Coordinates of C-alpha atoms and ligand atoms in Angstrom, one line a residue:
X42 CA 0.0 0.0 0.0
X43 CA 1.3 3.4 -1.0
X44 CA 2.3 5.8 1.9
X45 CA -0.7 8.1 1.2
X46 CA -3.5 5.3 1.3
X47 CA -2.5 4.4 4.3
X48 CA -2.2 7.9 5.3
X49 CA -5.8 8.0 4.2
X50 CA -7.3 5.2 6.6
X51 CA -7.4 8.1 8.5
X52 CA -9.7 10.3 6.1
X53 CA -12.4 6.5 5.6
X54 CA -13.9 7.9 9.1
X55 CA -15.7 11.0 6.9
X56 CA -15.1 10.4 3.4
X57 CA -15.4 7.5 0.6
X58 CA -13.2 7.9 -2.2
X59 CA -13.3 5.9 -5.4
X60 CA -15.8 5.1 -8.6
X61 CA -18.9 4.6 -6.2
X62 CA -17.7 7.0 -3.6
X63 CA -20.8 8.7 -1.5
X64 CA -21.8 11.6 1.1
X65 CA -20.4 10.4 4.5
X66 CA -20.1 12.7 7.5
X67 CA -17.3 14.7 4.6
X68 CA -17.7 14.9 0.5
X69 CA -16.9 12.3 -1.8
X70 CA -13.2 13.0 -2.6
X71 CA -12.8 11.4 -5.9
X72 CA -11.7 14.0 -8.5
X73 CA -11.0 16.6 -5.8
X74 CA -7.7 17.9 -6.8
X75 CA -8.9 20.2 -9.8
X76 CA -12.5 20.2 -7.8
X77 CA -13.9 23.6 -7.0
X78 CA -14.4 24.0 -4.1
X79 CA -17.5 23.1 -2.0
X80 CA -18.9 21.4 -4.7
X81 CA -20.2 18.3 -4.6
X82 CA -24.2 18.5 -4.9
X83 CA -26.6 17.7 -2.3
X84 CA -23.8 17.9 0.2
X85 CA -24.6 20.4 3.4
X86 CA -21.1 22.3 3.4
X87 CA -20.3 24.8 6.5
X88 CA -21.4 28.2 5.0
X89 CA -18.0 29.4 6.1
X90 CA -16.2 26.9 3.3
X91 CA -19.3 28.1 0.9
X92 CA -18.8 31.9 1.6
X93 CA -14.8 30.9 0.8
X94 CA -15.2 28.8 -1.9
X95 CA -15.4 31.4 -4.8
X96 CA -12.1 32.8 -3.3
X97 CA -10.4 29.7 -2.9
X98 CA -11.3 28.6 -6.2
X99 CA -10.3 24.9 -7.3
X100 CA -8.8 22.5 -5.4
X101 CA -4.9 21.9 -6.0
X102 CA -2.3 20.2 -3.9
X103 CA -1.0 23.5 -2.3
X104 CA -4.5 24.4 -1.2
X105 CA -5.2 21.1 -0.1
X106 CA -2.0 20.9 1.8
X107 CA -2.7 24.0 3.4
X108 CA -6.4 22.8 4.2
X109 CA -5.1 19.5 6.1
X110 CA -2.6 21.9 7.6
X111 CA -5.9 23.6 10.0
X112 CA -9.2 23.6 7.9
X113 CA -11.2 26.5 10.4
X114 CA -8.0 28.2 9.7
X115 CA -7.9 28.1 6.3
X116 CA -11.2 28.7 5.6
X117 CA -11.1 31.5 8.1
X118 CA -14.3 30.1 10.3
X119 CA -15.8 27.7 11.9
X120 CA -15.8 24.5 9.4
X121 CA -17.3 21.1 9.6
X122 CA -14.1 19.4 9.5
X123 CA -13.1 18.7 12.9
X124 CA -9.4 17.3 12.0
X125 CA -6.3 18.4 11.2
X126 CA -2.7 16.4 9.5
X127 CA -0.1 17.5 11.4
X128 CA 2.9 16.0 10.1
X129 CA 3.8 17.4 6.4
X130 CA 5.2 14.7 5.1
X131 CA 1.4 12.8 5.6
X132 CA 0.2 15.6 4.2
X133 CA 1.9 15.5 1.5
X134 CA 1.8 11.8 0.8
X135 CA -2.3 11.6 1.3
X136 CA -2.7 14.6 -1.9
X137 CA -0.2 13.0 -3.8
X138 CA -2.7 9.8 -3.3
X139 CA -6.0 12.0 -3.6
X140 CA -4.2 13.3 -7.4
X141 CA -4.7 9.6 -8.2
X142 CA -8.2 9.0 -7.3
X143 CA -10.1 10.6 -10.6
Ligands
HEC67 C1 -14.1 13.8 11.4 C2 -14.5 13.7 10.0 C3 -13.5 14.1 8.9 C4 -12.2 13.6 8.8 C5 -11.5 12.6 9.7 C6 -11.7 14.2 7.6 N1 -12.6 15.0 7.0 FE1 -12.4 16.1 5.3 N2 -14.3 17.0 5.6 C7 -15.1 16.6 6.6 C8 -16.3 17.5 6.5 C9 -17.5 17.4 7.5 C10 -16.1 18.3 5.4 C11 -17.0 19.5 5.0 C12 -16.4 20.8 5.6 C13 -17.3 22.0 5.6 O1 -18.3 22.0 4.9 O2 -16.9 22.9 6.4 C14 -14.8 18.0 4.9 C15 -14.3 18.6 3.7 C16 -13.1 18.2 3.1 C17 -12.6 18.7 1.9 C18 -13.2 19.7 1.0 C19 -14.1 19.0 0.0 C20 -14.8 19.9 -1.0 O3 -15.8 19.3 -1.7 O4 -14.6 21.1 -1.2 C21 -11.4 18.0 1.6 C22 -10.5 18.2 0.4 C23 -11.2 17.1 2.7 N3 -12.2 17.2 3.6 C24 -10.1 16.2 2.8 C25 -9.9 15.4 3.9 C26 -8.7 14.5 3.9 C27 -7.7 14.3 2.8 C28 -8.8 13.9 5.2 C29 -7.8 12.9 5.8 C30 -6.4 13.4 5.8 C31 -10.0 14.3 5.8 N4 -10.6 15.2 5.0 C32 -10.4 13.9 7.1 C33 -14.9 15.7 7.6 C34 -13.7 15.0 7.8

């Protein structure tokens, strides 16, 4: 298993990933790097990521990164995402796995 799947077992709590994926407690994440943000329809996003997301844009590895790094942060507000990557080296391994997942 590459580093960033396993780095990912962490992410399964909230989010599918994958052909099939669904809405957990988190987004689908398949396709997400190049994704703009907040997105995914159907899917009751924080209105602080939905108030950011025009700003933010799409999704690429640096804002992702930076995301994992402190999402309320990031966003600037309160966020549904109650979890944070500290090291960067997992941070930087899970992306490089998300650019996979199409
Ligand atoms: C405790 C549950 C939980 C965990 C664990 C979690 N997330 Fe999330 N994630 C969420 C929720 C809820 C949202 C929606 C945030 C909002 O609307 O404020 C979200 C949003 C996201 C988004 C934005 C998606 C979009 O459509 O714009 C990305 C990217 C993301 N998470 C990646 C990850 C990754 C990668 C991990 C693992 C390293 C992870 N998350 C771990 C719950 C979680």
């Amino acid at each position: 298993m590459a580093a960033g799947e396993k780095v990912f077992a962490k992410c399964k709590t909230c989010h599918e990933i994958g052909p099939n994926a669904k809405a957990k407690i988190g987004p689908p994440l398949t396709g997400v790097v190049g994704r703009p943000v907040a997105s995914v329809p159907g899917f009751a996003y924080s209105e602080t990521l939905k108030k950011k997301a025009g700003e933010i844009g799409n999704w690429d590895k640096e804002k992702l990164q930076q995301w994992l790094t402190d999402p309320a942060k990031y966003a600037g507000g309160t966020v549904k995402m109650m979890f944070k990557l500290a090291k960067p080296e997992e941070r930087q391994a899970v992306v490089d796995y998300l650019e996979t997942q199409k």
